[in-house]
Every structure is written in structure tokens, then in C-alpha cells.
PDB file of C-alpha atoms and ligand atoms in Angstrom:
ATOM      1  CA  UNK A   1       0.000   0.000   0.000  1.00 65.00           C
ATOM      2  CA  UNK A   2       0.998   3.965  -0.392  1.00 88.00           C
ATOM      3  CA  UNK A   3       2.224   5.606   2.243  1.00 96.00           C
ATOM      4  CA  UNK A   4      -0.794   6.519   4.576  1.00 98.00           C
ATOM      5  CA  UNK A   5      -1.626  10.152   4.198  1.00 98.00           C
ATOM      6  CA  UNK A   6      -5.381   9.722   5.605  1.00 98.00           C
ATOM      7  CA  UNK A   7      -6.746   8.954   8.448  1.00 98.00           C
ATOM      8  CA  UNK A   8     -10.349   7.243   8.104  1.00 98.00           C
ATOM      9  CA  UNK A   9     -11.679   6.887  12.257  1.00 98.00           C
ATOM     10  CA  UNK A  10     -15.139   5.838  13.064  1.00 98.00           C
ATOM     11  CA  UNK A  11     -16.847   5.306  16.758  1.00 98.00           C
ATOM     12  CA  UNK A  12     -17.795   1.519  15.906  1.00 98.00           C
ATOM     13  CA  UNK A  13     -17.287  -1.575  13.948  1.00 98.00           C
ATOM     14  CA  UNK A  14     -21.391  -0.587  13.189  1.00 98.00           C
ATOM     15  CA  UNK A  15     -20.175   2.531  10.833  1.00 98.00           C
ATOM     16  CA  UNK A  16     -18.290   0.248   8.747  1.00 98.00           C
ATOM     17  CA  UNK A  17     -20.320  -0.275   6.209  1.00 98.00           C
ATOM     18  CA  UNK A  18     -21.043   3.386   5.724  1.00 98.00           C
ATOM     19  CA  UNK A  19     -17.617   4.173   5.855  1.00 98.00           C
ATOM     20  CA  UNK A  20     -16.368   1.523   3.496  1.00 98.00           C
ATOM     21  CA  UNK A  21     -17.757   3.795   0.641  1.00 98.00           C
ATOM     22  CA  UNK A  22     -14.384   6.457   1.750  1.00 99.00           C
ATOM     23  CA  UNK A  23     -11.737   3.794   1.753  1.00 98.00           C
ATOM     24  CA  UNK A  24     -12.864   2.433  -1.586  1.00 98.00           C
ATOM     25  CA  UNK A  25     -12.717   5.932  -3.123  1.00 98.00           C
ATOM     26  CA  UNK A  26      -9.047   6.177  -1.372  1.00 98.00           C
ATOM     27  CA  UNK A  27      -8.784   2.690  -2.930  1.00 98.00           C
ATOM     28  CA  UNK A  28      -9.528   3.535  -6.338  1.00 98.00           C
ATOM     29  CA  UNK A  29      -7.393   7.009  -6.083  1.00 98.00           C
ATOM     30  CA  UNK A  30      -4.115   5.217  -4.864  1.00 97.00           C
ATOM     31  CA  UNK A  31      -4.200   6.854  -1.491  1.00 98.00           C
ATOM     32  CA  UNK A  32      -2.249   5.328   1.592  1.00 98.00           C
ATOM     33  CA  UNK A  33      -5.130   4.900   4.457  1.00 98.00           C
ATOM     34  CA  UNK A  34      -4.593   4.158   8.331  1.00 98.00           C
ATOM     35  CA  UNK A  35      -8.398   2.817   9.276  1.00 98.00           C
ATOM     36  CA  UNK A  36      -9.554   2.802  13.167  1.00 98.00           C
ATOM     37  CA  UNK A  37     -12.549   2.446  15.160  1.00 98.00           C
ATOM     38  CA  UNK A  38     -11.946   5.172  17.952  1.00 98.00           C
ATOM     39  CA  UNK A  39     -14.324   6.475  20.098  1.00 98.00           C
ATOM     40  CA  UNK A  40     -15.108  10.469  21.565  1.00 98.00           C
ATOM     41  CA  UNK A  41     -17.174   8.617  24.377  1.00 98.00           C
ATOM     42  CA  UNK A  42     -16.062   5.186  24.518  1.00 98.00           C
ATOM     43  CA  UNK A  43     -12.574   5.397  24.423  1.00 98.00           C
ATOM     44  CA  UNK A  44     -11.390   8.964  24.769  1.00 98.00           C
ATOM     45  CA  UNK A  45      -7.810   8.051  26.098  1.00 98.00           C
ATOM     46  CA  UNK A  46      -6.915   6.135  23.099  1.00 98.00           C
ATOM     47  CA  UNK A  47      -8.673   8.896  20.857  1.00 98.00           C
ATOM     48  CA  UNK A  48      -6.102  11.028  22.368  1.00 98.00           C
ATOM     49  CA  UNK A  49      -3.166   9.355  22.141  1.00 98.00           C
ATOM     50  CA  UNK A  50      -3.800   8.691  18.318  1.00 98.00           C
ATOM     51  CA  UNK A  51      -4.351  11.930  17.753  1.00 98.00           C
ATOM     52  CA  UNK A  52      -1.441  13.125  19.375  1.00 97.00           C
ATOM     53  CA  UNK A  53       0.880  10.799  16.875  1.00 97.00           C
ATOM     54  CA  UNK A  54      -1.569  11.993  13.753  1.00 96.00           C
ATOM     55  CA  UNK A  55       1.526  14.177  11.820  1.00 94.00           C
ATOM     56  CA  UNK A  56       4.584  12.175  13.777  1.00 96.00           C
ATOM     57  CA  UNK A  57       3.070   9.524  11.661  1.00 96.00           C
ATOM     58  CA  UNK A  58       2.686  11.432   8.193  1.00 97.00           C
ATOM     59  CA  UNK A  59      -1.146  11.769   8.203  1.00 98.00           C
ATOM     60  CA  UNK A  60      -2.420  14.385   6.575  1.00 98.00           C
ATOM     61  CA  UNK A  61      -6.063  14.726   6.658  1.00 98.00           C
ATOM     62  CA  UNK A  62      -8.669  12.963   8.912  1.00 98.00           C
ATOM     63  CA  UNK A  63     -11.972  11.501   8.107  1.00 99.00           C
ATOM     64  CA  UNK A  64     -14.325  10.998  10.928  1.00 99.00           C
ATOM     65  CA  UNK A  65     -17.528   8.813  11.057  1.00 98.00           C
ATOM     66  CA  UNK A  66     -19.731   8.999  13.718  1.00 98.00           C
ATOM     67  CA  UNK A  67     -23.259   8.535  15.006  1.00 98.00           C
ATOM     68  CA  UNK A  68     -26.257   9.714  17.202  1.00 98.00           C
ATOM     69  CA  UNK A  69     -24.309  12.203  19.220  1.00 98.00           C
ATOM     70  CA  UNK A  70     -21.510  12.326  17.180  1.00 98.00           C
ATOM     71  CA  UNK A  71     -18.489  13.816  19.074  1.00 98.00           C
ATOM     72  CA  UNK A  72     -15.956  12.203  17.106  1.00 98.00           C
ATOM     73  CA  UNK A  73     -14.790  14.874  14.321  1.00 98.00           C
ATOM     74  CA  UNK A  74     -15.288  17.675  17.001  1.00 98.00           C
ATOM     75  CA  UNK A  75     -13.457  16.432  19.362  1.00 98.00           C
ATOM     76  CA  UNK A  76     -10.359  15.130  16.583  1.00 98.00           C
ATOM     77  CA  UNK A  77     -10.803  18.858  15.267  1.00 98.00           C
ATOM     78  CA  UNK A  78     -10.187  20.466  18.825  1.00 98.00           C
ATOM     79  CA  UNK A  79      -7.089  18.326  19.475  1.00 98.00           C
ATOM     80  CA  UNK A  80      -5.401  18.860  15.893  1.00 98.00           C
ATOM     81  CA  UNK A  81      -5.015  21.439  13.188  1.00 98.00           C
ATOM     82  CA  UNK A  82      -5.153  19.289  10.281  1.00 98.00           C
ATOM     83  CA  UNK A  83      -7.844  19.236   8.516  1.00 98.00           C
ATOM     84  CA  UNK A  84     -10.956  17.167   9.752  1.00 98.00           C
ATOM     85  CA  UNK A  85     -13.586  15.939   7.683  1.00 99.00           C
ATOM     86  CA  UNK A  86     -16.623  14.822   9.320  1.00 99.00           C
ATOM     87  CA  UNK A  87     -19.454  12.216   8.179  1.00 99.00           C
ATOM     88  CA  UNK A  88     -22.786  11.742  10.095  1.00 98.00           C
ATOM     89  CA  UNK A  89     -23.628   8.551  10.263  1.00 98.00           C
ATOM     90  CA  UNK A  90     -26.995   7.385   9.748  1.00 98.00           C
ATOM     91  CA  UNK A  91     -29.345   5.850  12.488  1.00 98.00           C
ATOM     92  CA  UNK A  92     -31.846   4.198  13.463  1.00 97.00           C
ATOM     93  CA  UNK A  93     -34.322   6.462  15.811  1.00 96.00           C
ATOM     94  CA  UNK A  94     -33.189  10.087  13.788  1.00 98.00           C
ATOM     95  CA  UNK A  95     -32.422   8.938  10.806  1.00 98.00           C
ATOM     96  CA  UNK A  96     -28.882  10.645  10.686  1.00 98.00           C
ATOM     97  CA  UNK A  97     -30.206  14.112  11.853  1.00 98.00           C
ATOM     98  CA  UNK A  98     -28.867  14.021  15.123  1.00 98.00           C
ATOM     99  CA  UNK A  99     -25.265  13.136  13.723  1.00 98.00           C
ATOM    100  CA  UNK A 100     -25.652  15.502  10.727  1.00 98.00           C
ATOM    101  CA  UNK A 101     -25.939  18.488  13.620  1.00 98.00           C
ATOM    102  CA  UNK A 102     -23.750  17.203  16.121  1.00 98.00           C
ATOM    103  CA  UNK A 103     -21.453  16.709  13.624  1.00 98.00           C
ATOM    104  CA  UNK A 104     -22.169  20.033  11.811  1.00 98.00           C
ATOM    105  CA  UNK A 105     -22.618  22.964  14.057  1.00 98.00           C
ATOM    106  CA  UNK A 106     -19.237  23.254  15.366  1.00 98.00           C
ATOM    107  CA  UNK A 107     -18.283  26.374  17.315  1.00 98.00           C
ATOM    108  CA  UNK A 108     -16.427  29.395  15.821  1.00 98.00           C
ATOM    109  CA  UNK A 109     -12.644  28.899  15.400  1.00 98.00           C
ATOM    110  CA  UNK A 110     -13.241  24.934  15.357  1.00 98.00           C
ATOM    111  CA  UNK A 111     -13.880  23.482  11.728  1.00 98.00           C
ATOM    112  CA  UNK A 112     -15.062  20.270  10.706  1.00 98.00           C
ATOM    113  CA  UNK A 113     -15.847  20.222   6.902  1.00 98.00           C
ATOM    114  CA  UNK A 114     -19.345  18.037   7.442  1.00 98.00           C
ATOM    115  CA  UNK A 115     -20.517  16.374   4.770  1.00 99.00           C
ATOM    116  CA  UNK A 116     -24.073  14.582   4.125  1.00 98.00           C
ATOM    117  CA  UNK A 117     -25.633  12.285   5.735  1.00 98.00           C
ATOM    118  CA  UNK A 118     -24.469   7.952   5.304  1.00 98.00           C
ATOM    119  CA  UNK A 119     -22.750   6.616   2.711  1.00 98.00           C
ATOM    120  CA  UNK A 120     -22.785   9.719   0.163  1.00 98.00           C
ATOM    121  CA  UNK A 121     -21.364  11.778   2.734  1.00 98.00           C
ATOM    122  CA  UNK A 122     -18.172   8.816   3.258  1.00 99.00           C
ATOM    123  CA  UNK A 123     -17.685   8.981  -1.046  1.00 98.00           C
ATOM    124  CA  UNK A 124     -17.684  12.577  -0.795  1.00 98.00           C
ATOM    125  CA  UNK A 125     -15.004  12.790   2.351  1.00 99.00           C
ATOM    126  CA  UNK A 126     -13.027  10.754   0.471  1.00 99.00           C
ATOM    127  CA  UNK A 127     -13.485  12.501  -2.506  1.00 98.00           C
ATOM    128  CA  UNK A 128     -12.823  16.121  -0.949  1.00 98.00           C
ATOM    129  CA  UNK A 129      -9.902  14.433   1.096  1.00 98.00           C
ATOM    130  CA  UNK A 130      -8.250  13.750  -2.637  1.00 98.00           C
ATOM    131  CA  UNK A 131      -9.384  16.800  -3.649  1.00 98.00           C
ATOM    132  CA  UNK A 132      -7.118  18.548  -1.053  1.00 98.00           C
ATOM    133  CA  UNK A 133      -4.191  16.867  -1.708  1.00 98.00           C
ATOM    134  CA  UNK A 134      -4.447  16.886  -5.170  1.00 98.00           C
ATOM    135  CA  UNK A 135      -3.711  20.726  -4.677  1.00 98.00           C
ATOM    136  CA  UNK A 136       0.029  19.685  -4.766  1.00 97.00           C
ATOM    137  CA  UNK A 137       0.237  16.769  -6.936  1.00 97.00           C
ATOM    138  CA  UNK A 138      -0.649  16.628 -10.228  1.00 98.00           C
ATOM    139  CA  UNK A 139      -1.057  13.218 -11.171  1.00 97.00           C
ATOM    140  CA  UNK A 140      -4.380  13.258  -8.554  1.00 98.00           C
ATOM    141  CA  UNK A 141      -5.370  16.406 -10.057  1.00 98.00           C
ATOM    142  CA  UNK A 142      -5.299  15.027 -13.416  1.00 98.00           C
ATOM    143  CA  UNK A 143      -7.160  11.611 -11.459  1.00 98.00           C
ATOM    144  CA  UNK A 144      -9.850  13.986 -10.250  1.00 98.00           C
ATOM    145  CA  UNK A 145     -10.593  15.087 -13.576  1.00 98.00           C
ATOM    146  CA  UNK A 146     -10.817  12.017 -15.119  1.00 98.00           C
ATOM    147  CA  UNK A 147     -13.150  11.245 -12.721  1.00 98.00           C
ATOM    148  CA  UNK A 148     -15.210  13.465 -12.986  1.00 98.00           C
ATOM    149  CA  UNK A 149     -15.431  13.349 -16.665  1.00 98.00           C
ATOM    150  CA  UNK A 150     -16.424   9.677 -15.870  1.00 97.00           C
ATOM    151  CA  UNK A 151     -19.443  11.429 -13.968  1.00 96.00           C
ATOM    152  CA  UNK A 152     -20.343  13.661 -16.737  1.00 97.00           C
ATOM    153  CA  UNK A 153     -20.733  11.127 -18.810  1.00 97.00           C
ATOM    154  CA  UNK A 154     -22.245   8.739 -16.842  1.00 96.00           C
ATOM    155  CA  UNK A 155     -25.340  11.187 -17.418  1.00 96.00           C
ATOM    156  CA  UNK A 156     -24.929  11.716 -20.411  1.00 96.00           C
ATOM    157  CA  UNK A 157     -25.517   8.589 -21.190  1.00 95.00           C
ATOM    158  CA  UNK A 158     -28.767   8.424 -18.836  1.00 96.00           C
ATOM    159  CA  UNK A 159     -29.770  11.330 -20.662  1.00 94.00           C
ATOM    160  CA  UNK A 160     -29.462   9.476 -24.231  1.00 93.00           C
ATOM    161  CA  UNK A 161     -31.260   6.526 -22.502  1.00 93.00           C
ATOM    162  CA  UNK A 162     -34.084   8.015 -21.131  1.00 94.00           C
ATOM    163  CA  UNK A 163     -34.593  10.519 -24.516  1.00 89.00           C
ATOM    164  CA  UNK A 164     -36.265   7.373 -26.204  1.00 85.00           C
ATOM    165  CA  UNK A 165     -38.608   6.791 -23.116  1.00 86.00           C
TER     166      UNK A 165
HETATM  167  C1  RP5 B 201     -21.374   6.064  17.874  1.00 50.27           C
HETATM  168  O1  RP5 B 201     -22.456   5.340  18.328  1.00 50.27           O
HETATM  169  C2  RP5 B 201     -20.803   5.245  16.758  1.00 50.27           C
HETATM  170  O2  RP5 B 201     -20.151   6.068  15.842  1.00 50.27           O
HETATM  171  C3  RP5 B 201     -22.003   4.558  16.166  1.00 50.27           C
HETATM  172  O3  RP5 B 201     -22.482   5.214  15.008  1.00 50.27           O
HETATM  173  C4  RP5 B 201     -23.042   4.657  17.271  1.00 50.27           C
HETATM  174  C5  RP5 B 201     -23.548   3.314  17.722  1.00 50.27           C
HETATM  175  O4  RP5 B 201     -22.480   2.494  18.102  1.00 50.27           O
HETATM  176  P1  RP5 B 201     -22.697   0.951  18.453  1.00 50.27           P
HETATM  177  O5  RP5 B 201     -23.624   0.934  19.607  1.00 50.27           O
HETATM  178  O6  RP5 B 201     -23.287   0.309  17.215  1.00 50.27           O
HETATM  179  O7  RP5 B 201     -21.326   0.403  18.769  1.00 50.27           O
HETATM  180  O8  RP5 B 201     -20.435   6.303  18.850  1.00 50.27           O
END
């Protein structure tokens, strides 16, 4: 594997599934991954002491999955000043809401870049986490915008498709 660069944490072995849809964008972009499960309430010593070895170790972004009141990307954000993406998991009783705004409404001076709710929201973390670092490399730029040429024409072709409906 690449060197890791990003760092994809989530509070359980139960966001998995939502968060697998980051690691296989990271996948298919080449990018170097160190994956946890971490928790803000569950096991706040060894959030901290990961956190603390975050850029000894190399890592240069962090993605954060978390649900129901979802400390996790907050509390990475307040202890580090790279940059922390966030994604709300969804759930069961709220349907994601209450992770989209604990998640989201951070206070002034403390960013997490939140983005939606489930398994979009993972894609897009990875996708913005490329995005990023593709600001000094080239080759991921030019990756990016194959890609999403791939997305254009993906609807184009849905467009061509549904013109004979
Ligand atoms: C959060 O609590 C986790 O991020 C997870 O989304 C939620 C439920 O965790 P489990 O009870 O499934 O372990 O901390």
C-alpha cells in the first residue's frame, strides 16, 4: 500500500459499512489509508493518544464517522489542526439528523468540513480528502478530472437513454 496520508476513524465496527464507501474511493485514487474504530465517548484516552501521533506519523487529513451524538470529528478537530472531515452517520431512531448536527454545528474557530448524511457523505469525504491533496500533486489532479469526466458522462448517457422513453 501507499504511504498513509489519511486517516479514516469511526466510533464503531457498526459505521463500517457506511464508511467503506471512503476507503474504496481512497482505494480507487491510490491513497495510503490508516483505518480505526476510535471512540469520543467510549474510548477517549486512546482517541487522544492517536491523535497526538496523527503528523509524527505522516497523516495528513482525517476523516471521521460517527453517530447519534456524534463527538468524534469535534473532538479530533479540537485536538489537531489538520484538517478534519466529518461524516454523520446514519441511524436508526433520527435517521442521521442528530449526527448531521452534532457533527455540523461546530463552534467558531473549530472546523469540521461536514458532509451529508451515510454513505454519500463517506464517497464525498473521500473525494474532498483527494481533492485537497491533489492541490500539490498533479497526477491526482489530473485523477480527479478524469473522474469526474467519468461522472459527466455517466449522465450523459442516462440522458441518451431516457430521450427514447
Ligand atoms: C457512535 O455510536 C458510533 O459512531 C455509532 O455510530 C453509534 C452506535 O455504536 P454501536 O452501539 O453500534 O457500537 O459512537
Amino acid at each position: 500500500m501507499n504511504k498513509k496520508i489519511v486517516a479514516v476513524i469511526m466510533g464503531s465496527d457498526s459505521d463500517l459499512s457506511t464508511m467503506k464507501a471512503a476507503v474504496d474511493v481512497l482505494k480507487k485514487f491510490g491513497i495510503g489509508y490508516d483505518i480505526k474504530i476510535l471512540s469520543a465517548h467510549r474510548t477517549p484516552k486512546d482517541l487522544d493518544l492517536y491523535i497526538n501521533k496523527v503528523t509524527a506519523k505522516g497523516l495528513k487529513i482525517i476523516i471521521a464517522g460517527a453517530g447519534g451524538a456524534a463527538h468524534l470529528a469535534g473532538v479530533i478537530a479540537s485536538k489537531t489542526t489538520l484538517p478534519v472531515i466529518g461524516v454523520p452517520i446514519e441511524t436508526k431512531s433520527l435517521k442521521g439528523l442528530d449526527s448531521l448536527l452534532s457533527t455540523v454545528q461546530m463552534p467558531s474557530g473549530v472546523p469540521v468540513a461536514t458532509m451529508a448524511i451515510g454513505s454519500t457523505g463517506a464517497k464525498n469525504a473521500a473525494l474532498f480528502a483527494v481533492e485537497i491533496l491533489a492541490l500539490n500533486n498533479e497526477a491526482l489532479k489530473k485523477k480527479m478530472r478524469h473522474y469526474r469526466d467519468s461522472e459527466t458522462k455517466r449522465v450523459i448517457l442516462k440522458n441518451l437513454k431516457i430521450s427514447s422513453f
